[in-house]
Amino acid sequence: MRRVARTISLTAVLFLAACQGKVSSTVEKPLLTQSQWTDAQRDAIRKSAATALEKANQISNDGGRMLAYRVISMAQMKAGDTAGARKTLDKAREAAAKIGDASDKSRVCSWIADAQAKMGDIATAKGTMLLGNEAPSKWGRARAYLWAAEMQTKAGDVAESRKSFEQAKVAAALIDDDFSKARTYADIVAAQAKAGDIAAAKQTATLIGNYLKKYAPLDIARAQAKAGDIAGAKETAKPIEEYYSKAEAAMHIAAAQAKAGDIAGARETASQINYSYRKEDAYLSIVNIQLKAGDITGVKETAAASGNISNTLYQRIAQAQMKAGDFADAKATASLMSDAFARARTCQNIAEAACDTIDVRESLDQAREAVPPSGKDAYWKAWAYREIAEAYAQAGNMAEARKTFELAKETVTQIDGGDSHKTQAETYRKIAAAQVKAKDIVGANKTIELAKAAALKIDKEDERFYCYWSIADDQVKMGDIAGAMETAKLLGDNVYHKKSIYQAIAEVYAKAGNLAEAGAMATLIDSDAYKANIYRTIAAAQTKAGDVAGAKKTLSRINNAARLANAYWDIAEIQAEMGDITGAKTTTSQINDDAKKANAYQSIAIAQAKAGDMAGAYKTLDLAKKAAAQLKDSDTKVSLYLQIAGEQAKRGDLAGAVESIDNAGKVDWFWLHNMAFDRTKLMKAFS
């Protein structure tokens, strides 16, 4: 099964929302886009929002109250109730003004302002940002004005954006720390340049301290080049001394020249770049423009002019030719590459691409003409042969497929280098997997033996054991259980890898209904955790077969409470998916872990929603909330309740969502913004 421990799944949020169309109640409809809402649905959301707002006002915890306002305002916006959303955000702003902690206040005001800006109310959003960055944060106030200027620029309000830029500069002048002041001025320059106000950007650049002043011309030149002002960009870039910034500016200028049709000028600009990475990017930008225009001849001229960058450019040309189906031209382009490894890999790519579009024999010929197999090149040629062999098999030509697999295997023996045995073993494994796919089981078994022989020669014990484990895992997937057991013996006392193999074999047996054989695998493992996983796999198979009593008897062998709780959760989930809601609830009631019990109830609610039983889903969510209420772990409790709230909000039950947020207890805003794993995703339910 898929987990050892987890919190409530966000799949529930998305799934329940998707199932709402199966019920008739307008209140229980999902939150849709504004164009999808009917007048009746909008009215239902407005009524629900009014009740929810009353409840939100009564939440004593600042974080919880702010989150409730966020849920309500987002629902109102999605329902098209812009006026209602603005009123809710006003309430949120009033509450934010009373938050004592400066960091929390700044975070809260930031999301309120973002929501206001999305509704087009940028003036109010600007004030909200400033509210969250009051003195003594002079840097924060400057950033708030800059943010507002950027929002106004996006909205096309040039006059107001320029006012905000000036206010940002005034605020920046008050910053005490010289570096922070310079960094803020530099950011203003970048934003002004992006907004197209080059004159203002140049004026602001004069205010930057010496350390950061060198970066300002780059931002301005980049903006000028993007706007097509090549001469202005070149003039701005002239005084840049720092090599990286100078190269960056030249790269953008070269791209702008190519876009304007001045390919010769673009090549000249690219040739003068002294930083290799940016020089390559400059030539690639020229090539990309030429490729879009279909000028392959011009592309080759650019590649020839690029010097040692030509191999990368030739790869791009060959890819474009392959995409157009010009495989002969692509092969000719590959022959121009000076780097043998790049040439071999490109030929391999041509062979793979040609397999799907033309006679595979031609693909084989192209692969054979690749670089003579030695070192790394042999690996790529073997890879190409394997791909071609698969194509033969797909075309029904098994005779040629087997011949080509043999060519691949012969090529593998020519792989050399420090890790040659490891590479050989891994390549043989991949060939064997391809043979299985081509239904050549006999050939695959022979290839696996070659992989084992190569693995035996690997010097490093950990790498050798890992290779044996990989081979055994492949054998399990091939259905060669006896072979996998034999390979497992080569692991000696390496218990870790053996456990994985035995568990994989047990899963194969369990899925095939051979439960006794699956159980026998557990006796070979000296690990309670791995044994528990096998018993869970067996129990899942028994549940799917309708033997729930037998499944629970199997699980009685698990001697760890947490693992047993997860296993019962599995059974409950399977029962719910099979439509046995009553049985699923009975199984869930036997879980002794409140967090997992709450999660299991939520899984049941998902199944009910999928079946269109929204009333039942709501009742089951109430059971989940009762289980969550018993938790002492505050973080887990908050997470569970907020997930439930997210589901309710997605269905339009805003009052219920607010109640769940209140039940969560103390919702720390900093905690919400710094969640890990599924907690990071949690905020998606409220955005």
XYZ file of C-alpha atoms in Angstrom:
687
model
C 0.000 0.000 0.000
C 1.067 3.578 -0.367
C 1.897 4.957 3.039
C 3.025 4.429 6.639
C 1.509 7.612 8.011
C -0.198 10.625 6.462
C -2.496 13.526 7.191
C -5.795 14.164 5.416
C -5.434 13.995 1.665
C -5.980 17.059 -0.495
C -7.398 14.645 -3.062
C -10.510 14.778 -0.946
C -10.830 18.512 -1.496
C -10.588 18.196 -5.240
C -12.662 15.046 -5.472
C -15.573 16.230 -3.401
C -15.688 19.411 -5.433
C -15.824 17.393 -8.636
C -18.736 15.310 -7.387
C -21.109 18.155 -6.573
C -22.879 18.166 -9.940
C -24.628 14.950 -8.930
C -26.821 16.643 -6.304
C -29.546 19.212 -6.683
C -29.003 21.432 -3.643
C -27.657 24.811 -4.673
C -25.841 25.236 -1.351
C -23.919 22.028 -1.920
C -22.766 22.963 -5.404
C -18.992 23.363 -5.858
C -17.250 26.690 -6.196
C -17.183 27.241 -9.956
C -15.890 30.027 -12.139
C -18.063 33.130 -12.306
C -19.400 32.268 -15.776
C -20.631 28.876 -14.554
C -22.693 30.143 -11.644
C -26.458 30.505 -11.933
C -28.310 33.311 -10.170
C -29.688 30.778 -7.651
C -26.175 29.550 -6.863
C -24.868 33.081 -6.406
C -27.722 33.837 -4.005
C -26.940 30.659 -2.069
C -23.292 31.675 -1.715
C -24.254 35.192 -0.572
C -26.526 33.781 2.118
C -23.929 31.259 3.194
C -21.271 34.003 3.251
C -23.413 36.207 5.478
C -23.820 33.448 8.073
C -20.163 32.504 7.775
C -19.097 36.116 8.274
C -21.045 36.316 11.530
C -19.255 33.206 12.765
C -15.886 34.482 11.561
C -16.284 37.712 13.512
C -16.615 35.653 16.704
C -13.388 33.642 16.280
C -11.012 34.822 18.999
C -7.802 33.489 17.439
C -6.279 36.037 15.045
C -4.914 33.462 12.602
C -8.164 31.506 12.510
C -10.277 34.618 12.031
C -8.047 35.868 9.207
C -8.138 32.483 7.492
C -11.942 32.439 7.768
C -12.131 35.852 6.095
C -9.859 34.553 3.354
C -12.065 31.502 2.717
C -15.206 33.638 2.560
C -13.735 36.338 0.302
C -12.298 33.810 -2.145
C -15.676 32.046 -2.368
C -17.425 35.352 -2.965
C -14.991 36.306 -5.711
C -15.434 32.948 -7.455
C -19.201 33.361 -7.219
C -18.985 36.801 -8.805
C -19.981 38.675 -5.636
C -17.243 41.303 -5.897
C -19.013 43.764 -3.595
C -19.376 41.108 -0.913
C -15.745 40.038 -1.285
C -14.578 43.633 -0.835
C -16.613 44.002 2.341
C -15.143 40.781 3.696
C -11.626 41.951 2.871
C -12.384 45.236 4.645
C -13.270 43.177 7.729
C -10.011 41.276 7.320
C -8.066 44.506 7.055
C -9.712 45.887 10.211
C -8.705 42.717 12.055
C -5.180 42.853 10.603
C -4.696 46.366 11.954
C -5.030 44.937 15.484
C -2.363 42.237 15.076
C 0.519 43.037 17.382
C 3.286 40.929 15.862
C 4.871 42.887 12.994
C 5.810 39.792 10.963
C 2.358 38.240 11.223
C 0.766 41.559 10.374
C 2.926 41.936 7.273
C 2.070 38.406 6.049
C -1.658 38.847 6.601
C -1.753 42.254 4.918
C 0.198 40.824 1.993
C -2.463 38.237 1.102
C -5.299 40.718 1.706
C -3.638 43.194 -0.638
C -3.059 40.478 -3.215
C -6.771 39.583 -3.149
C -7.754 43.245 -3.444
C -5.403 43.717 -6.392
C -6.889 40.685 -8.164
C -10.280 42.392 -7.946
C -8.779 45.487 -9.548
C -8.859 47.553 -6.349
C -5.189 48.491 -6.432
C -5.501 51.765 -4.541
C -6.959 49.970 -1.534
C -4.424 47.152 -1.931
C -1.627 49.713 -1.791
C -2.942 51.027 1.519
C -3.194 47.485 2.875
C 0.420 46.766 1.981
C 1.501 49.936 3.758
C -0.584 48.955 6.792
C 1.419 45.737 6.991
C 4.737 47.577 6.714
C 4.418 50.430 9.158
C 7.423 51.991 10.902
C 9.964 50.969 12.007
C 10.162 48.849 8.835
C 11.331 51.540 6.421
C 12.465 48.841 4.005
C 8.999 47.278 4.168
C 7.281 50.549 3.280
C 9.538 51.017 0.273
C 8.760 47.472 -0.848
C 5.035 48.116 -0.390
C 5.143 51.173 -2.681
C 7.214 49.208 -5.215
C 4.719 46.332 -5.155
C 1.875 48.778 -5.732
C 3.745 50.344 -8.658
C 4.187 46.936 -10.266
C 0.500 46.112 -9.828
C -0.493 49.457 -11.331
C 1.859 48.855 -14.267
C 0.186 45.494 -14.928
C -3.196 47.207 -14.797
C -2.019 49.768 -17.344
C -2.319 52.731 -14.966
C 0.945 54.445 -15.945
C 0.293 57.730 -14.128
C -0.405 56.061 -10.761
C 2.458 53.597 -11.158
C 4.901 56.474 -11.611
C 3.571 58.124 -8.461
C 4.096 54.884 -6.562
C 7.637 54.538 -7.941
C 8.435 58.026 -6.651
C 6.953 57.167 -3.246
C 9.077 54.003 -3.195
C 12.195 56.094 -3.846
C 11.295 58.508 -1.040
C 10.801 55.580 1.354
C 14.055 53.966 0.197
C 15.972 57.153 0.986
C 15.020 56.745 4.660
C 16.514 53.233 4.959
C 19.453 53.315 7.377
C 21.414 50.295 6.099
C 23.409 51.290 3.008
C 23.250 47.880 1.365
C 19.465 47.518 1.871
C 18.999 51.019 0.523
C 21.085 50.264 -2.568
C 19.316 46.934 -3.125
C 15.920 48.650 -2.944
C 16.964 51.335 -5.424
C 18.263 48.586 -7.736
C 14.915 46.793 -7.564
C 13.107 50.035 -8.378
C 15.382 50.496 -11.393
C 14.570 46.982 -12.627
C 10.822 47.570 -12.203
C 10.909 50.974 -13.918
C 12.882 49.530 -16.828
C 10.438 46.650 -17.143
C 7.592 49.179 -17.124
C 9.236 50.938 -20.066
C 10.192 54.135 -18.223
C 13.878 54.047 -19.193
C 14.550 57.713 -18.374
C 13.224 57.304 -14.823
C 15.188 54.048 -14.393
C 18.422 55.801 -15.394
C 17.727 58.606 -12.951
C 17.062 56.150 -10.105
C 20.269 54.287 -10.970
C 22.291 57.348 -9.987
C 21.048 56.919 -6.397
C 22.462 53.406 -6.010
C 25.615 52.875 -3.972
C 28.838 51.936 -5.757
C 28.659 48.219 -4.922
C 25.324 47.614 -6.645
C 25.374 50.398 -9.226
C 27.015 48.097 -11.765
C 23.857 45.943 -11.904
C 21.443 48.755 -12.786
C 22.639 49.247 -16.396
C 22.021 45.536 -16.993
C 18.354 45.836 -16.001
C 17.935 48.922 -18.156
C 19.749 47.448 -21.163
C 17.694 44.256 -20.892
C 14.463 46.279 -20.963
C 15.672 48.381 -23.888
C 16.658 45.301 -25.882
C 13.299 43.658 -25.224
C 11.569 46.828 -26.434
C 13.631 46.759 -29.645
C 15.821 49.757 -28.787
C 19.094 48.095 -29.834
C 21.111 51.319 -30.047
C 19.889 52.438 -26.622
C 20.661 49.032 -25.091
C 24.195 49.067 -26.497
C 24.781 52.584 -25.181
C 23.498 51.648 -21.729
C 25.648 48.487 -21.621
C 28.885 50.286 -22.603
C 29.966 51.335 -19.084
C 29.343 47.873 -17.583
C 32.667 46.490 -16.366
C 31.698 43.338 -14.448
C 32.138 40.484 -16.951
C 29.024 38.484 -16.066
C 26.678 41.496 -16.284
C 28.346 42.636 -19.514
C 27.843 39.167 -21.016
C 24.241 39.035 -19.815
C 23.461 42.376 -21.448
C 25.149 41.336 -24.709
C 23.153 38.096 -24.774
C 19.866 40.025 -24.607
C 21.060 42.486 -27.246
C 22.048 39.646 -29.602
C 18.634 38.024 -29.159
C 16.924 41.355 -29.889
C 19.026 41.858 -33.017
C 18.155 38.384 -34.296
C 14.480 38.982 -33.584
C 14.685 42.206 -35.594
C 16.194 40.302 -38.536
C 19.772 41.510 -38.106
C 21.373 38.046 -37.952
C 24.823 39.308 -38.943
C 24.746 41.924 -36.179
C 23.512 39.324 -33.685
C 26.385 36.969 -34.566
C 28.863 39.827 -34.202
C 27.476 40.701 -30.749
C 27.537 37.038 -29.656
C 31.132 36.575 -30.841
C 32.321 39.348 -28.506
C 30.904 37.734 -25.342
C 33.705 36.509 -23.064
C 31.560 34.412 -20.713
C 31.055 30.933 -22.237
C 27.601 30.166 -20.827
C 26.101 33.455 -21.957
C 27.899 33.203 -25.295
C 26.258 29.825 -25.852
C 22.861 31.242 -24.835
C 23.323 34.115 -27.277
C 24.053 31.803 -30.200
C 21.194 29.514 -29.185
C 18.778 32.448 -29.198
C 19.895 33.288 -32.740
C 19.540 29.665 -33.833
C 16.073 29.373 -32.309
C 14.858 32.402 -34.255
C 16.345 31.020 -37.470
C 14.780 27.609 -36.830
C 11.366 29.197 -36.372
C 11.858 30.894 -39.742
C 12.881 27.573 -41.304
C 16.297 28.934 -42.263
C 18.368 25.742 -41.827
C 21.149 27.057 -44.056
C 21.406 30.181 -41.940
C 21.422 28.062 -38.775
C 24.395 26.078 -40.062
C 26.198 29.329 -40.833
C 25.543 30.513 -37.271
C 26.823 27.193 -35.910
C 29.973 27.456 -38.019
C 30.551 30.988 -36.724
C 30.140 29.917 -33.088
C 33.392 27.955 -32.858
C 33.466 25.338 -30.094
C 29.785 25.933 -29.285
C 28.849 24.381 -32.612
C 28.185 20.891 -31.203
C 25.326 22.183 -29.055
C 23.921 24.149 -31.976
C 24.193 21.197 -34.335
C 22.208 19.138 -31.837
C 19.453 21.774 -31.982
C 19.530 21.738 -35.772
C 19.335 17.942 -35.899
C 16.421 17.951 -33.461
C 14.541 20.422 -35.656
C 15.257 18.350 -38.753
C 14.091 15.163 -37.000
C 10.909 16.895 -35.917
C 10.282 17.818 -39.553
C 10.944 14.219 -40.615
C 14.169 15.103 -42.467
C 16.217 12.207 -41.059
C 18.794 12.156 -43.848
C 19.522 15.862 -43.239
C 19.619 15.258 -39.476
C 22.204 12.503 -39.994
C 24.261 14.833 -42.199
C 24.111 17.516 -39.489
C 25.237 15.011 -36.845
C 28.288 14.155 -38.960
C 29.448 17.791 -38.588
C 29.879 17.410 -34.824
C 33.480 17.342 -33.630
C 32.611 15.796 -30.264
C 32.326 11.992 -30.628
C 30.055 11.518 -27.644
C 27.644 14.235 -28.819
C 27.683 12.730 -32.308
C 26.908 9.231 -31.007
C 24.062 10.445 -28.834
C 22.552 12.477 -31.657
C 22.705 9.448 -33.981
C 20.947 7.443 -31.284
C 18.227 10.106 -31.081
C 17.837 10.012 -34.859
C 17.483 6.236 -34.762
C 14.827 6.408 -32.030
C 12.885 9.135 -33.829
C 13.077 7.374 -37.177
C 11.719 4.157 -35.664
C 8.345 5.801 -35.238
C 8.090 7.249 -38.722
C 10.019 5.296 -41.351
C 11.288 1.791 -42.041
C 13.107 0.573 -38.926
C 15.831 -0.940 -41.113
C 16.882 2.594 -42.079
C 16.982 3.466 -38.380
C 19.220 0.484 -37.736
C 21.541 1.583 -40.543
C 21.738 5.071 -39.030
C 22.595 3.648 -35.612
C 25.283 1.376 -37.106
C 26.882 4.413 -38.692
C 27.235 6.082 -35.287
C 30.654 6.536 -33.686
C 32.644 3.264 -33.350
C 31.582 1.725 -30.006
C 34.117 2.503 -27.330
C 33.757 3.930 -23.843
C 30.655 6.045 -23.346
C 29.796 5.871 -27.050
C 29.222 2.111 -26.785
C 26.594 2.725 -24.135
C 24.624 5.041 -26.428
C 24.949 2.715 -29.399
C 23.652 -0.197 -27.277
C 20.784 2.036 -26.208
C 19.974 2.790 -29.855
C 20.027 -0.905 -30.795
C 17.666 -1.660 -27.933
C 15.236 1.025 -29.091
C 15.376 -0.262 -32.657
C 14.820 -3.840 -31.523
C 11.711 -2.723 -29.674
C 10.489 -1.066 -32.863
C 11.018 -4.289 -34.813
C 8.999 -6.149 -32.182
C 6.200 -3.576 -32.342
C 6.128 -4.021 -36.119
C 5.764 -7.783 -35.585
C 9.205 -8.640 -36.968
C 10.495 -10.744 -34.055
C 13.318 -12.286 -36.079
C 14.925 -8.866 -36.678
C 14.104 -7.840 -33.123
C 16.070 -10.777 -31.688
C 19.018 -10.095 -34.032
C 19.069 -6.457 -32.970
C 18.872 -7.310 -29.275
C 21.958 -9.470 -29.838
C 23.708 -6.480 -31.436
C 22.847 -4.435 -28.355
C 24.267 -7.118 -26.067
C 27.452 -7.391 -28.150
C 27.906 -3.632 -27.931
C 27.540 -3.704 -24.151
C 30.707 -5.831 -23.857
C 32.667 -2.939 -25.377
C 31.687 -0.494 -22.637
C 34.797 0.413 -20.652
C 35.840 2.924 -18.015
C 35.916 2.965 -14.222
C 32.290 1.922 -13.738
C 32.138 -0.343 -16.772
C 30.820 -3.448 -14.985
C 28.128 -1.456 -13.249
C 27.159 0.214 -16.534
C 27.182 -3.132 -18.320
C 24.915 -4.710 -15.701
C 22.469 -1.807 -15.804
C 22.405 -1.840 -19.627
C 21.776 -5.585 -19.722
C 18.888 -5.049 -17.311
C 17.342 -2.464 -19.614
C 17.763 -4.747 -22.611
C 16.080 -7.563 -20.682
C 13.180 -5.269 -19.776
C 12.786 -4.379 -23.455
C 12.831 -8.069 -24.375
C 10.061 -8.756 -21.874
C 8.077 -5.922 -23.421
C 8.675 -7.564 -26.799
C 7.448 -10.881 -25.307
C 10.862 -12.518 -25.776
C 10.951 -14.069 -22.295
C 13.589 -16.677 -23.149
C 15.905 -13.976 -24.488
C 15.218 -11.786 -21.448
C 16.210 -14.568 -19.041
C 19.493 -15.066 -20.915
C 20.197 -11.336 -20.763
C 19.463 -11.257 -17.036
C 22.149 -13.911 -16.555
C 24.609 -11.605 -18.340
C 23.550 -8.780 -16.023
C 24.247 -10.980 -12.997
C 27.662 -11.956 -14.370
C 28.560 -8.288 -14.894
C 27.303 -7.357 -11.413
C 29.520 -10.064 -9.896
C 32.567 -8.106 -11.128
C 31.579 -4.814 -9.458
C 34.249 -3.999 -6.851
C 32.217 -1.840 -4.464
C 30.054 -4.078 -2.302
C 27.199 -1.595 -1.840
C 26.986 -1.000 -5.613
C 27.163 -4.736 -6.293
C 24.359 -5.503 -3.836
C 22.237 -2.680 -5.232
C 22.689 -4.129 -8.718
C 21.661 -7.597 -7.511
C 18.588 -6.084 -5.890
C 17.706 -4.268 -9.130
C 18.090 -7.475 -11.117
C 15.922 -9.415 -8.666
C 13.326 -6.653 -8.792
C 13.308 -6.912 -12.604
C 12.837 -10.658 -12.338
C 9.858 -10.163 -10.042
C 8.311 -7.794 -12.574
C 8.971 -10.374 -15.298
C 7.144 -12.968 -13.231
C 10.299 -15.034 -12.698
C 9.841 -15.561 -8.966
C 12.205 -18.549 -8.825
C 14.901 -16.510 -10.558
C 14.384 -13.602 -8.154
C 14.768 -15.955 -5.181
C 18.012 -17.277 -6.670
C 19.339 -13.734 -7.224
C 18.365 -12.826 -3.644
C 20.763 -15.534 -2.424
C 23.640 -13.544 -3.963
C 22.866 -10.760 -1.492
C 24.280 -12.892 1.301
C 23.718 -11.199 4.640
C 22.472 -7.959 3.096
C 19.136 -8.033 4.916
C 17.977 -4.610 3.725
C 17.808 -5.521 0.029
C 16.503 -9.022 0.740
C 13.536 -7.597 2.640
C 12.572 -5.464 -0.347
C 12.717 -8.424 -2.716
C 10.685 -10.689 -0.453
C 8.091 -7.967 -0.008
C 7.871 -7.469 -3.792
C 7.407 -11.222 -4.272
C 4.719 -11.278 -1.581
C 2.832 -8.513 -3.401
C 2.915 -10.529 -6.657
C 1.567 -13.585 -4.841
C -1.126 -11.580 -3.040
C -2.356 -9.913 -6.235
C -2.530 -13.330 -7.878
C -4.589 -14.663 -4.979
C -1.811 -16.944 -3.697
C -2.159 -15.734 -0.119
C -0.403 -18.694 1.483
C 2.712 -18.100 -0.643
C 2.543 -14.390 0.157
C 2.375 -15.163 3.879
C 5.364 -17.473 3.558
C 7.457 -14.512 2.391
C 6.773 -12.788 5.702
C 8.431 -15.664 7.574
C 11.678 -14.996 5.655
C 11.844 -11.374 6.840
C 13.335 -10.375 10.168
C 11.658 -6.972 10.225
C 8.342 -6.092 11.815
C 7.871 -3.139 9.458
C 8.316 -5.219 6.283
C 6.194 -8.038 7.700
C 3.462 -5.503 8.454
C 3.583 -4.288 4.836
C 3.152 -7.849 3.573
C 0.235 -8.477 5.907
C -1.359 -5.214 4.725
C -0.962 -6.343 1.114
C -2.567 -9.709 1.894
C -5.387 -8.076 3.870
C -6.083 -5.691 0.991
C -6.365 -8.631 -1.414
C -8.716 -10.424 1.001
C -10.885 -7.308 1.376
C -11.164 -6.896 -2.391
C -12.206 -10.552 -2.555
C -14.958 -9.851 -0.005
C -13.288 -11.609 2.942
C -13.134 -8.722 5.422
C -13.132 -11.075 8.411
C -10.128 -12.910 6.960
C -8.390 -9.596 6.301
C -8.771 -8.502 9.916
C -7.504 -11.898 11.082
C -4.415 -11.398 8.899
C -3.853 -7.971 10.380
C -3.949 -9.405 13.907
C -0.356 -10.537 13.223
C 0.795 -6.903 13.185
C 2.137 -6.040 16.629
C 2.619 -2.301 16.152
C -0.344 -0.013 16.928
C 0.532 2.688 14.371
C 1.023 0.162 11.552
C -2.188 -1.628 12.517
C -4.098 1.676 12.398
C -2.763 2.341 8.877
C -3.769 -1.173 7.802
C -7.336 -0.751 9.097
C -7.480 2.551 7.267
C -6.549 0.673 4.071
C -9.392 -1.791 4.574
C -11.920 0.950 5.312
C -10.876 2.817 2.178
C -11.223 -0.305 0.007
C -14.628 -1.078 1.516
C -15.806 2.463 0.813
C -14.572 2.315 -2.775
C -16.448 -0.971 -3.202
C -19.644 0.698 -1.939
C -19.724 -0.916 1.506
C -20.072 2.346 3.447
C -21.519 0.685 6.564
C -18.674 -1.821 6.676
C -16.115 0.924 6.089
C -17.467 2.926 9.017
C -17.398 -0.175 11.236
C -13.746 -0.791 10.326
C -12.891 2.870 10.917
C -14.517 2.790 14.370
C -11.998 0.078 15.313
C -8.993 2.333 14.590
C -7.336 3.398 17.856
C -5.499 6.397 16.410
C -7.724 9.507 16.233
C -5.719 11.158 13.433
C -5.914 8.082 11.218
C -9.544 7.569 12.190
C -10.340 11.105 11.038
C -8.465 10.477 7.785
C -10.314 7.198 7.220
C -13.683 8.884 7.718
C -12.663 11.487 5.191
C -11.775 8.756 2.681
C -15.254 7.325 3.194
C -16.767 10.769 2.596
C -14.897 10.947 -0.714
C -16.412 7.634 -1.799
C -19.887 8.837 -0.796
C -19.425 12.073 -2.724
C -18.271 10.114 -5.755
C -21.487 8.094 -5.557
C -23.562 11.293 -5.298
C -24.494 10.846 -1.630
C -23.593 14.359 -0.471
C -25.841 14.213 2.584
C -24.051 11.047 3.702
C -20.680 12.630 2.948
C -21.527 15.551 5.260
C -22.501 13.177 8.070
C -19.259 11.258 7.646
C -17.276 14.494 7.752
C -18.941 15.195 11.113
C -17.484 11.894 12.341
C -14.076 12.998 11.035
C -14.406 16.251 12.974
C -15.323 14.386 16.170
C -12.208 12.235 15.800
C -10.079 15.304 15.126
C -11.484 16.969 18.260
C -9.917 14.222 20.384
C -6.396 14.989 19.213
C -3.884 16.484 21.607
C -1.235 17.095 18.957
C -2.054 20.696 18.042
C -0.333 20.669 14.622
C -2.105 17.480 13.526
C -5.414 18.731 14.877
C -5.099 22.051 13.044
C -4.152 20.292 9.816
C -7.108 17.895 10.007
C -9.663 20.587 10.746
C -8.328 22.892 8.050
C -8.491 20.107 5.483
C -12.113 19.501 6.437
C -12.728 23.240 6.192
C -11.207 23.262 2.724
C -13.594 20.549 1.562
C -16.580 22.398 2.954
C -15.496 25.661 1.333
C -15.080 23.979 -2.052
C -18.680 22.783 -1.788
C -19.990 26.221 -0.886
C -20.643 25.392 2.795
C -18.856 28.504 4.027
C -20.517 28.507 7.445
C -19.388 24.920 8.013
C -15.886 25.771 6.832
C -15.629 28.687 9.262
C -16.867 26.479 12.097
C -14.145 23.920 11.277
C -11.504 26.660 11.240
C -12.730 27.756 14.685
C -12.600 24.151 15.914
C -8.993 23.888 14.779
C -7.952 26.009 17.725
C -4.966 28.302 17.481
C -4.076 28.851 13.815
C -0.653 30.485 13.780
C -0.187 32.515 10.601
C 3.551 31.923 10.492
C 2.885 28.170 10.817
C 0.421 28.292 7.923
C 2.961 29.977 5.648
C 5.791 27.598 6.529
C 4.071 24.222 6.310
C 6.046 21.231 5.093
C 4.975 18.335 2.873
C 1.172 18.194 2.571
C 0.833 21.253 4.797
C 2.325 23.389 2.049
C -0.377 22.095 -0.272
C -2.988 22.776 2.389
C -3.085 26.462 1.543
C -4.259 25.598 -1.982
C -7.631 24.888 -0.422
C -7.851 28.543 0.576
C -6.513 30.275 -2.529
